[in-house]
Each structure stands twice: as C-alpha cells, then as structure tokens.
Amino acid sequence: MGRSKRHWDDNKWAQVVFSDESMFQSFGHHSSHRIRRFKYEKYSPICTRKLIGHGTQVHVWGCFSRNGVGILKRIQGNMILTVYQDMLTNEIDLIGICMVFPQRSFIFQHANPPCHRLASTVSFLEDHNICLLDWPANSPDTNPIENLWHIIKSKINNLGPLNAEEMWSEIQNI
C-alpha cells in the first residue's frame, strides 16, 4: 500500500470497503491492570484477580466503508479457505448493496492471511471484477476496522459473563 496511495483523495478512499475477522471472548484477559502494593501484599486477595482460562468465544467477519458499517457474519471456528470463499461467493453482492456501491464499484480491502492470498481466492475476486486494495503482508495491523473491533470488545468486556448466543446478540447490537 504505502506510497502508491498517498495521492488518493477523499473520493478515492470513499470507495474502499475495509474488512476483517475478529474473535470476541468472554472473560477476556487481554488487558493489563496495574496494582500498586507492598512486597508483603503480593498474594493478598485485594491485590490479585481471579482469571478464567478460556471463556466463551465468538468469531466474526465484518466490513465498513465511509458509508457506514456493512454486514457482520458469525464464523463457526476459525476462518479457513472454504469458509472465506463461500462467504464471498454468497455475500459479495450484498457487500456492495449494503455499502451503497452499485455494480460492485468498490475497492475491497482484506488482510493477508493464507485464505485471502490463495490463487483460488484471488481468481474468484478477479472473475467477479472485484478491485482489491493492496495490503502489505506481515505488517502491523493498520486496518481501520480494528478501531471498531476495539469498541465492541470494550463494551463486551463490561457486560460480564455471556454465553455464545448472548455474546453474538450483543456484538450485533453494538
């Protein structure tokens, strides 16, 4: 991506549909908490926090553009090639309609996991005249959709324990 897009104006960036997958977890312990204590308080209950190893997990795929948020799909398990290609096959027109792009006249951004880079995926997108935004491989995740995922995760973490169906419902509501 880099320098080749530095001359794009707002109208060109408005054509981009950013997409990504994310995993939401109940009892997330991804955030760090700092506790100030004296040495003798190391294992005091007021200075410790109970963690649960693995809470409920919900995997999702979503997209957004300047026109707003697009579809949000629940993914059973991890995003693998067949799941990704089936989703694109069934949803690519819906993405364009949802994002107010007639005749698929949008630029599609997706990250670079293997299921996105495989020749069969690239061929599918080319066959359907979907223009792809070049995205650097093995780079820090600078996809703007990460900001949306962060907002949702922050709100989910404040809700307390949820089962998978409750979490999916809340993710959609948020």
Coordinates of N, CA, C and O in Angstrom, one line a residue:
M1 N 0.9 -1.2 0.0 CA 0.0 0.0 0.0 C 0.9 1.2 0.0 O 1.2 1.7 -1.0
G2 N 1.3 1.7 1.1 CA 2.3 2.7 1.3 C 2.2 3.9 0.4 O 1.2 4.6 0.3
R3 N 3.3 4.2 -0.3 CA 3.4 5.5 -1.1 C 2.5 5.5 -2.3 O 2.2 6.6 -2.7
S4 N 2.1 4.4 -2.8 CA 1.3 4.4 -4.0 C -0.1 5.0 -3.8 O -0.7 5.4 -4.7
K5 N -0.5 5.1 -2.6 CA -1.9 5.6 -2.2 C -1.8 7.0 -1.6 O -2.8 7.6 -1.3
R6 N -0.6 7.5 -1.5 CA -0.5 8.8 -0.8 C -1.2 10.0 -1.5 O -1.5 11.0 -0.9
H7 N -1.5 9.8 -2.8 CA -2.1 10.9 -3.6 C -3.6 10.7 -3.7 O -4.3 11.4 -4.4
W8 N -4.1 9.6 -3.1 CA -5.6 9.4 -3.2 C -6.3 10.5 -2.4 O -5.9 10.9 -1.3
D9 N -7.4 11.0 -3.0 CA -8.2 12.0 -2.4 C -9.3 11.3 -1.6 O -9.5 10.1 -1.6
D10 N -10.1 12.1 -0.9 CA -11.2 11.6 -0.1 C -12.2 10.7 -0.9 O -12.7 9.7 -0.5
N11 N -12.4 11.1 -2.2 CA -13.4 10.4 -3.0 C -12.9 9.0 -3.4 O -13.6 8.1 -3.4
K12 N -11.6 8.9 -3.6 CA -11.0 7.6 -3.9 C -11.1 6.7 -2.6 O -11.5 5.5 -2.7
W13 N -10.7 7.2 -1.4 CA -10.8 6.4 -0.2 C -12.2 6.1 0.2 O -12.5 5.0 0.8
A14 N -13.2 6.9 -0.3 CA -14.6 6.6 0.0 C -15.1 5.3 -0.7 O -16.1 4.8 -0.4
Q15 N -14.3 4.9 -1.7 CA -14.7 3.7 -2.5 C -14.2 2.4 -1.8 O -14.6 1.3 -2.2
V16 N -13.4 2.5 -0.7 CA -12.8 1.3 -0.1 C -13.8 0.7 0.9 O -14.3 1.4 1.8
V17 N -14.0 -0.6 0.8 CA -14.7 -1.4 1.9 C -13.6 -2.1 2.6 O -12.9 -3.0 2.1
F18 N -13.4 -1.8 3.9 CA -12.4 -2.4 4.8 C -13.1 -3.6 5.4 O -14.2 -3.5 5.9
S19 N -12.4 -4.8 5.4 CA -13.0 -6.0 6.0 C -11.9 -6.7 6.9 O -10.7 -6.5 6.7
D20 N -12.4 -7.5 7.8 CA -11.5 -8.2 8.7 C -12.3 -9.2 9.6 O -13.5 -9.1 9.7
E21 N -11.6 -10.1 10.1 CA -12.2 -11.1 11.1 C -11.7 -10.7 12.5 O -10.6 -10.1 12.6
S22 N -12.5 -11.0 13.5 CA -12.1 -10.8 14.9 C -12.7 -11.9 15.7 O -13.7 -12.5 15.4
M23 N -12.1 -12.1 16.9 CA -12.6 -13.0 17.9 C -12.9 -12.3 19.1 O -12.1 -11.4 19.6
F24 N -14.1 -12.5 19.6 CA -14.6 -11.9 20.9 C -14.6 -12.9 21.9 O -15.1 -14.0 21.7
Q25 N -14.2 -12.6 23.1 CA -14.1 -13.6 24.2 C -14.6 -13.0 25.5 O -14.3 -11.9 25.9
S26 N -15.5 -13.8 26.1 CA -16.0 -13.5 27.4 C -14.9 -13.8 28.4 O -14.0 -14.7 28.2
F27 N -14.8 -13.0 29.4 CA -13.7 -13.1 30.4 C -12.4 -12.8 29.8 O -11.4 -13.4 30.1
G28 N -12.4 -11.9 28.9 CA -11.1 -11.5 28.2 C -10.1 -11.1 29.2 O -10.4 -10.3 30.1
H29 N -8.9 -11.6 29.1 CA -7.8 -11.1 30.0 C -6.7 -10.5 29.2 O -5.5 -10.7 29.5
H30 N -7.1 -9.9 28.1 CA -6.1 -9.3 27.2 C -5.6 -8.0 27.7 O -4.5 -7.5 27.3
S31 N -6.3 -7.3 28.5 CA -5.9 -6.0 29.0 C -5.1 -6.2 30.3 O -5.3 -7.1 31.0
S32 N -4.2 -5.3 30.5 CA -3.3 -5.4 31.7 C -3.9 -4.4 32.8 O -4.4 -3.4 32.4
H33 N -3.7 -4.8 34.0 CA -4.1 -4.0 35.1 C -2.9 -3.8 36.0 O -2.2 -4.8 36.3
R34 N -2.7 -2.6 36.4 CA -1.6 -2.3 37.3 C -2.1 -2.2 38.7 O -3.1 -1.6 39.0
I35 N -1.4 -2.9 39.6 CA -1.8 -2.8 41.0 C -0.6 -2.4 41.8 O 0.5 -3.0 41.7
R36 N -0.7 -1.4 42.6 CA 0.4 -0.9 43.5 C 0.2 -1.6 44.8 O -0.9 -1.6 45.4
R37 N 1.3 -2.2 45.3 CA 1.2 -3.0 46.5 C 2.6 -3.0 47.2 O 3.6 -2.7 46.6
F38 N 2.6 -3.3 48.4 CA 3.8 -3.5 49.2 C 4.3 -4.9 48.9 O 3.4 -5.8 48.6
K39 N 5.5 -5.3 49.1 CA 6.1 -6.6 48.9 C 5.3 -7.6 49.7 O 5.0 -8.7 49.2
Y40 N 5.0 -7.3 50.9 CA 4.3 -8.3 51.8 C 2.8 -8.6 51.3 O 2.2 -9.5 51.8
E41 N 2.3 -7.8 50.4 CA 0.9 -7.9 50.0 C 0.8 -8.7 48.6 O -0.3 -8.9 48.1
K42 N 1.9 -9.3 48.2 CA 2.0 -10.0 46.9 C 0.8 -10.9 46.6 O 0.2 -10.9 45.6
Y43 N 0.4 -11.7 47.6 CA -0.7 -12.7 47.4 C -2.0 -12.3 48.1 O -2.9 -13.2 48.3
S44 N -2.0 -11.1 48.6 CA -3.2 -10.7 49.3 C -4.4 -10.6 48.3 O -4.3 -10.2 47.2
P45 N -5.6 -11.1 48.8 CA -6.8 -11.1 47.9 C -7.1 -9.7 47.3 O -7.6 -9.6 46.1
I46 N -6.8 -8.6 48.0 CA -7.1 -7.3 47.4 C -6.1 -6.9 46.3 O -6.4 -6.0 45.6
C47 N -5.0 -7.7 46.2 CA -4.0 -7.4 45.1 C -4.0 -8.4 44.0 O -3.1 -8.4 43.2
T48 N -4.9 -9.3 44.0 CA -4.9 -10.3 43.0 C -6.3 -10.3 42.3 O -7.3 -9.8 42.8
R49 N -6.4 -11.0 41.2 CA -7.6 -11.1 40.4 C -7.7 -12.5 39.9 O -6.8 -13.1 39.4
K50 N -8.9 -13.1 40.0 CA -9.2 -14.4 39.5 C -9.3 -14.4 38.0 O -10.1 -13.5 37.5
L51 N -8.6 -15.3 37.3 CA -8.8 -15.4 35.9 C -9.4 -16.7 35.5 O -9.1 -17.7 36.1
I52 N -10.1 -16.7 34.5 CA -10.7 -17.9 33.9 C -10.0 -18.2 32.6 O -9.9 -17.3 31.8
G53 N -9.4 -19.4 32.5 CA -8.6 -19.7 31.3 C -9.2 -19.4 30.0 O -8.7 -18.6 29.2
H54 N -10.4 -20.0 29.7 CA -11.0 -19.8 28.4 C -12.5 -19.5 28.6 O -13.2 -20.4 29.1
G55 N -12.9 -18.4 28.2 CA -14.3 -18.1 28.3 C -15.0 -18.4 26.9 O -14.4 -19.0 26.0
T56 N -16.2 -17.9 26.8 CA -16.9 -18.1 25.5 C -16.2 -17.3 24.4 O -15.8 -16.2 24.6
Q57 N -16.1 -17.9 23.2 CA -15.5 -17.2 22.1 C -16.5 -17.2 20.9 O -17.3 -18.1 20.7
V58 N -16.6 -16.0 20.3 CA -17.4 -15.8 19.1 C -16.5 -15.2 18.0 O -15.9 -14.2 18.3
H59 N -16.4 -15.8 16.9 CA -15.6 -15.3 15.7 C -16.5 -14.6 14.8 O -17.6 -15.2 14.4
V60 N -16.1 -13.5 14.3 CA -17.0 -12.7 13.3 C -16.1 -12.2 12.2 O -14.9 -12.0 12.3
W61 N -16.8 -11.9 11.1 CA -16.2 -11.2 10.0 C -17.1 -10.0 9.7 O -18.4 -10.1 9.8
G62 N -16.6 -8.9 9.4 CA -17.4 -7.7 9.1 C -16.7 -6.7 8.2 O -15.5 -6.9 7.8
C63 N -17.4 -5.7 7.8 CA -16.8 -4.7 6.9 C -17.5 -3.4 7.1 O -18.5 -3.3 7.7
F64 N -16.8 -2.3 6.7 CA -17.3 -1.0 6.7 C -16.7 -0.1 5.7 O -15.6 -0.5 5.1
S65 N -17.3 1.0 5.4 CA -16.7 2.0 4.5 C -17.2 3.4 5.0 O -17.8 3.5 6.1
R66 N -16.9 4.4 4.2 CA -17.3 5.7 4.6 C -18.8 5.8 4.7 O -19.3 6.6 5.5
N67 N -19.5 4.9 4.0 CA -21.0 4.9 4.0 C -21.5 4.3 5.3 O -22.7 4.3 5.5
G68 N -20.7 3.7 6.1 CA -21.2 3.1 7.3 C -20.8 1.6 7.5 O -20.0 1.1 6.7
V69 N -21.3 0.9 8.5 CA -21.0 -0.5 8.7 C -21.8 -1.3 7.7 O -22.9 -1.0 7.3
G70 N -21.2 -2.4 7.3 CA -21.8 -3.4 6.4 C -22.3 -4.6 7.2 O -22.6 -4.5 8.3
I71 N -22.2 -5.7 6.5 CA -22.7 -6.9 7.1 C -21.7 -7.4 8.1 O -20.5 -7.1 8.1
L72 N -22.3 -8.2 9.1 CA -21.5 -8.8 10.1 C -21.9 -10.3 10.1 O -23.0 -10.6 10.2
K73 N -20.9 -11.2 9.9 CA -21.2 -12.6 9.8 C -20.5 -13.3 10.9 O -19.4 -13.1 11.3
R74 N -21.2 -14.2 11.5 CA -20.7 -15.1 12.6 C -20.0 -16.3 11.9 O -20.5 -16.9 11.0
I75 N -18.8 -16.5 12.3 CA -18.0 -17.6 11.7 C -17.9 -18.7 12.8 O -17.5 -18.5 13.9
Q76 N -18.2 -19.9 12.4 CA -18.1 -21.1 13.3 C -16.6 -21.6 13.2 O -16.2 -22.0 12.2
G77 N -15.9 -21.5 14.3 CA -14.5 -21.8 14.3 C -13.7 -20.7 13.7 O -14.0 -19.6 13.8
N78 N -12.5 -21.1 13.1 CA -11.6 -20.1 12.5 C -12.0 -19.9 11.1 O -12.6 -20.8 10.4
M79 N -11.5 -18.8 10.5 CA -11.7 -18.5 9.1 C -10.8 -19.3 8.3 O -9.6 -19.2 8.4
I80 N -11.3 -20.3 7.5 CA -10.5 -21.1 6.7 C -10.9 -20.8 5.2 O -11.9 -20.2 5.0
L81 N -10.1 -21.4 4.3 CA -10.3 -21.1 2.9 C -11.8 -21.3 2.4 O -12.4 -20.5 1.8
T82 N -12.3 -22.5 2.7 CA -13.6 -22.8 2.2 C -14.7 -21.9 2.8 O -15.6 -21.4 2.1
V83 N -14.5 -21.6 4.1 CA -15.5 -20.6 4.8 C -15.4 -19.3 4.1 O -16.4 -18.7 3.8
Y84 N -14.2 -18.8 3.9 CA -14.0 -17.4 3.4 C -14.5 -17.4 1.9 O -15.3 -16.4 1.6
Q85 N -14.2 -18.4 1.1 CA -14.6 -18.3 -0.3 C -16.1 -18.5 -0.4 O -16.8 -17.9 -1.2
D86 N -16.7 -19.4 0.5 CA -18.2 -19.5 0.5 C -18.9 -18.2 0.9 O -19.9 -17.8 0.3
M87 N -18.3 -17.5 1.9 CA -18.8 -16.2 2.3 C -18.8 -15.2 1.2 O -19.8 -14.5 0.9
L88 N -17.6 -15.1 0.5 CA -17.5 -14.2 -0.6 C -18.5 -14.5 -1.7 O -19.1 -13.6 -2.3
T89 N -18.6 -15.8 -2.0 CA -19.5 -16.2 -3.1 C -20.9 -15.8 -2.8 O -21.6 -15.3 -3.7
N90 N -21.3 -16.0 -1.6 CA -22.7 -15.7 -1.2 C -23.0 -14.3 -0.8 O -24.1 -13.8 -0.8
E91 N -22.0 -13.5 -0.4 CA -22.2 -12.2 0.1 C -21.6 -11.0 -0.7 O -21.8 -9.9 -0.3
I92 N -20.8 -11.3 -1.7 CA -20.1 -10.2 -2.4 C -21.1 -9.1 -2.9 O -20.9 -7.9 -2.8
D93 N -22.2 -9.6 -3.5 CA -23.3 -8.6 -4.0 C -23.9 -7.9 -2.8 O -24.1 -6.7 -2.9
L94 N -24.1 -8.6 -1.7 CA -24.7 -8.0 -0.5 C -23.8 -6.9 0.1 O -24.2 -5.9 0.5
I95 N -22.5 -7.2 0.0 CA -21.5 -6.2 0.5 C -21.7 -4.9 -0.3 O -21.8 -3.8 0.3
G96 N -21.7 -5.0 -1.6 CA -21.8 -3.8 -2.5 C -23.1 -3.1 -2.2 O -23.2 -1.9 -2.1
I97 N -24.2 -3.8 -2.1 CA -25.5 -3.2 -1.9 C -25.6 -2.6 -0.5 O -26.0 -1.4 -0.3
C98 N -25.1 -3.3 0.5 CA -25.1 -2.8 1.9 C -24.3 -1.5 2.0 O -24.6 -0.6 2.8
M99 N -23.2 -1.5 1.3 CA -22.3 -0.3 1.4 C -22.6 0.8 0.4 O -21.9 1.7 0.2
V100 N -23.7 0.6 -0.3 CA -24.2 1.6 -1.3 C -23.3 1.8 -2.5 O -23.0 2.9 -2.9
F101 N -22.8 0.6 -3.0 CA -21.9 0.7 -4.2 C -22.6 -0.1 -5.3 O -22.7 -1.3 -5.2
P102 N -23.2 0.6 -6.3 CA -23.9 -0.2 -7.3 C -22.9 -0.9 -8.2 O -21.7 -0.5 -8.3
Q103 N -23.3 -2.0 -8.8 CA -22.5 -2.8 -9.7 C -21.1 -3.1 -9.2 O -20.1 -3.1 -9.9
R104 N -21.0 -3.4 -7.9 CA -19.7 -3.7 -7.3 C -18.6 -2.7 -7.6 O -17.4 -3.1 -7.8
S105 N -18.9 -1.5 -7.6 CA -17.9 -0.4 -8.0 C -17.2 0.0 -6.7 O -17.0 1.2 -6.5
F106 N -16.7 -0.9 -6.0 CA -15.9 -0.6 -4.8 C -14.6 -1.3 -4.8 O -14.3 -2.2 -5.6
I107 N -13.7 -0.8 -3.9 CA -12.3 -1.4 -3.8 C -12.4 -2.2 -2.5 O -12.7 -1.6 -1.4
F108 N -12.1 -3.5 -2.6 CA -12.2 -4.4 -1.4 C -10.9 -4.5 -0.7 O -9.9 -4.8 -1.4
Q109 N -10.9 -4.3 0.6 CA -9.6 -4.5 1.3 C -9.8 -5.7 2.2 O -10.8 -5.8 2.9
H110 N -8.9 -6.6 2.2 CA -8.9 -7.7 3.2 C -7.4 -7.9 3.5 O -6.5 -7.5 2.8
A111 N -7.2 -8.4 4.7 CA -5.8 -8.6 5.2 C -5.1 -9.7 4.4 O -5.6 -10.1 3.4
N112 N -4.0 -10.2 5.0 CA -3.3 -11.2 4.2 C -3.1 -12.5 4.9 O -2.0 -13.1 4.8
P113 N -4.1 -13.1 5.5 CA -4.0 -14.5 6.0 C -4.0 -15.4 4.8 O -4.4 -15.0 3.7
P114 N -3.5 -16.6 4.9 CA -3.4 -17.5 3.8 C -4.7 -17.7 3.0 O -4.7 -17.7 1.7
C115 N -5.9 -17.7 3.6 CA -7.1 -18.0 2.9 C -7.5 -16.8 2.0 O -8.2 -16.9 1.0
H116 N -6.9 -15.6 2.2 CA -7.1 -14.4 1.4 C -6.1 -14.4 0.2 O -6.5 -13.8 -0.8
R117 N -4.9 -14.9 0.4 CA -3.9 -14.8 -0.6 C -3.9 -16.0 -1.6 O -3.2 -15.9 -2.6
L118 N -4.6 -17.0 -1.3 CA -4.5 -18.2 -2.2 C -5.0 -17.8 -3.6 O -5.9 -17.0 -3.8
A119 N -4.4 -18.5 -4.6 CA -4.7 -18.2 -6.0 C -6.2 -18.3 -6.3 O -6.8 -17.6 -7.1
S120 N -6.9 -19.3 -5.7 CA -8.3 -19.5 -5.9 C -9.1 -18.4 -5.4 O -10.1 -18.0 -6.1
T121 N -8.7 -17.7 -4.3 CA -9.5 -16.6 -3.8 C -9.2 -15.4 -4.7 O -10.2 -14.7 -5.1
V122 N -8.0 -15.1 -5.0 CA -7.6 -14.0 -5.9 C -8.3 -14.2 -7.3 O -8.9 -13.2 -7.8
S123 N -8.3 -15.4 -7.8 CA -9.0 -15.7 -9.1 C -10.5 -15.4 -9.0 O -11.1 -14.8 -9.9
F124 N -11.1 -15.8 -7.9 CA -12.5 -15.6 -7.7 C -12.9 -14.1 -7.7 O -13.8 -13.7 -8.4
L125 N -12.1 -13.3 -7.0 CA -12.3 -11.9 -6.9 C -12.1 -11.2 -8.3 O -12.9 -10.4 -8.7
E126 N -11.1 -11.7 -9.0 CA -10.8 -11.2 -10.4 C -12.0 -11.5 -11.3 O -12.4 -10.7 -12.1
D127 N -12.4 -12.8 -11.2 CA -13.5 -13.3 -12.1 C -14.8 -12.5 -11.8 O -15.6 -12.3 -12.7
H128 N -15.0 -11.9 -10.6 CA -16.2 -11.2 -10.3 C -15.9 -9.6 -10.3 O -16.7 -8.9 -9.8
N129 N -14.8 -9.3 -11.0 CA -14.5 -7.9 -11.2 C -14.4 -7.1 -9.9 O -14.8 -5.9 -9.8
I130 N -13.9 -7.7 -8.8 CA -13.7 -7.0 -7.6 C -12.3 -6.5 -7.5 O -11.3 -7.2 -7.6
C131 N -12.2 -5.2 -7.4 CA -10.9 -4.5 -7.3 C -10.4 -4.6 -5.9 O -11.1 -4.3 -4.9
L132 N -9.1 -5.1 -5.7 CA -8.5 -5.3 -4.4 C -7.6 -4.2 -4.1 O -6.8 -3.7 -4.9
L133 N -7.6 -3.7 -2.8 CA -6.7 -2.8 -2.3 C -5.4 -3.6 -1.9 O -5.5 -4.5 -1.1
D134 N -4.3 -3.2 -2.4 CA -3.0 -3.8 -2.0 C -2.9 -3.6 -0.5 O -3.0 -2.5 0.0
W135 N -2.5 -4.7 0.2 CA -2.3 -4.6 1.6 C -1.0 -5.3 2.0 O -0.8 -6.4 1.6
P136 N -0.2 -4.6 2.7 CA 1.2 -5.2 3.0 C 1.1 -6.5 3.8 O 0.3 -6.5 4.8
A137 N 1.9 -7.5 3.5 CA 1.9 -8.7 4.2 C 2.9 -8.5 5.4 O 3.8 -7.7 5.4
N138 N 2.6 -9.2 6.5 CA 3.4 -9.2 7.7 C 3.7 -7.8 8.2 O 4.8 -7.4 8.6
S139 N 2.7 -6.9 8.2 CA 2.9 -5.5 8.6 C 2.0 -5.4 9.9 O 1.1 -6.2 10.2
P140 N 2.3 -4.3 10.7 CA 1.4 -4.1 11.8 C 0.0 -3.9 11.3 O -0.2 -3.4 10.2
D141 N -1.0 -4.3 12.0 CA -2.4 -4.3 11.6 C -2.9 -2.8 11.7 O -3.2 -2.4 12.7
T142 N -2.9 -2.2 10.5 CA -3.3 -0.8 10.4 C -4.7 -0.6 9.8 O -5.1 0.5 9.5
N143 N -5.4 -1.7 9.7 CA -6.7 -1.7 9.2 C -7.6 -0.9 10.1 O -7.8 -1.2 11.3
P144 N -8.3 0.1 9.6 CA -9.2 1.0 10.4 C -10.3 0.2 11.1 O -10.8 0.7 12.1
I145 N -10.7 -1.0 10.6 CA -11.8 -1.7 11.2 C -11.3 -2.2 12.6 O -12.2 -2.5 13.5
E146 N -10.0 -2.2 12.9 CA -9.5 -2.6 14.2 C -10.1 -1.7 15.3 O -10.3 -2.1 16.4
N147 N -10.3 -0.4 14.9 CA -10.9 0.5 15.9 C -12.3 0.1 16.2 O -12.7 0.2 17.4
L148 N -13.1 -0.4 15.3 CA -14.5 -0.8 15.5 C -14.4 -2.1 16.4 O -15.2 -2.2 17.4
W149 N -13.5 -3.0 16.1 CA -13.4 -4.2 17.0 C -13.1 -3.8 18.4 O -13.6 -4.4 19.3
H150 N -12.2 -2.9 18.6 CA -11.8 -2.4 19.9 C -13.0 -1.9 20.7 O -13.2 -2.2 21.9
I151 N -13.8 -1.1 20.0 CA -15.0 -0.5 20.7 C -15.9 -1.6 21.1 O -16.4 -1.7 22.3
I152 N -16.2 -2.6 20.2 CA -17.1 -3.7 20.6 C -16.5 -4.5 21.7 O -17.2 -4.9 22.7
K153 N -15.2 -4.8 21.7 CA -14.6 -5.6 22.7 C -14.6 -4.9 24.1 O -14.9 -5.5 25.1
S154 N -14.4 -3.6 24.1 CA -14.5 -2.9 25.3 C -15.9 -3.0 25.9 O -16.1 -3.1 27.1
K155 N -16.9 -2.8 25.1 CA -18.3 -2.9 25.6 C -18.7 -4.3 26.0 O -19.4 -4.5 27.0
I156 N -18.2 -5.3 25.3 CA -18.5 -6.7 25.7 C -17.9 -7.1 27.0 O -18.5 -7.7 27.9
N157 N -16.6 -6.6 27.2 CA -15.9 -6.9 28.5 C -16.7 -6.3 29.7 O -16.6 -6.8 30.8
N158 N -17.4 -5.2 29.5 CA -18.1 -4.6 30.6 C -19.4 -5.2 30.9 O -20.1 -4.9 31.9
L159 N -19.9 -6.2 30.1 CA -21.2 -6.8 30.3 C -21.1 -8.0 31.2 O -22.1 -8.5 31.7
G160 N -19.9 -8.5 31.5 CA -19.8 -9.7 32.4 C -19.9 -11.0 31.6 O -19.9 -11.0 30.4
P161 N -20.2 -12.1 32.3 CA -20.2 -13.4 31.7 C -21.4 -13.5 30.7 O -22.5 -13.1 31.0
L162 N -21.1 -14.0 29.5 CA -22.2 -14.2 28.5 C -22.0 -15.5 27.9 O -20.8 -16.0 27.7
N163 N -23.0 -16.2 27.5 CA -22.9 -17.4 26.7 C -22.7 -17.0 25.2 O -22.8 -15.8 24.9
A164 N -22.4 -17.9 24.3 CA -22.1 -17.6 22.9 C -23.3 -16.9 22.2 O -23.0 -15.9 21.5
E165 N -24.5 -17.3 22.5 CA -25.6 -16.7 21.8 C -25.9 -15.3 22.3 O -26.2 -14.3 21.5
E166 N -25.7 -15.1 23.6 CA -25.9 -13.7 24.2 C -24.8 -12.8 23.7 O -25.1 -11.6 23.3
M167 N -23.6 -13.3 23.6 CA -22.5 -12.5 23.1 C -22.7 -12.1 21.6 O -22.5 -11.0 21.3
W168 N -23.1 -13.0 20.8 CA -23.4 -12.8 19.4 C -24.5 -11.7 19.2 O -24.3 -10.8 18.5
S169 N -25.5 -11.8 20.1 CA -26.6 -10.8 20.0 C -26.1 -9.4 20.4 O -26.4 -8.4 19.8
E170 N -25.2 -9.4 21.5 CA -24.7 -8.1 21.9 C -23.7 -7.5 20.9 O -23.7 -6.3 20.7
I171 N -22.9 -8.3 20.2 CA -22.0 -7.9 19.2 C -22.8 -7.2 18.1 O -22.5 -6.1 17.6
Q172 N -23.9 -7.8 17.7 CA -24.7 -7.3 16.6 C -25.4 -6.0 17.0 O -25.5 -5.0 16.3
N173 N -25.8 -5.9 18.3 CA -26.4 -4.7 18.8 C -25.4 -3.5 18.8 O -25.8 -2.4 18.5
I174 N -24.2 -3.8 19.3 CA -23.2 -2.8 19.4 C -22.9 -2.3 18.0 O -22.8 -1.1 17.7

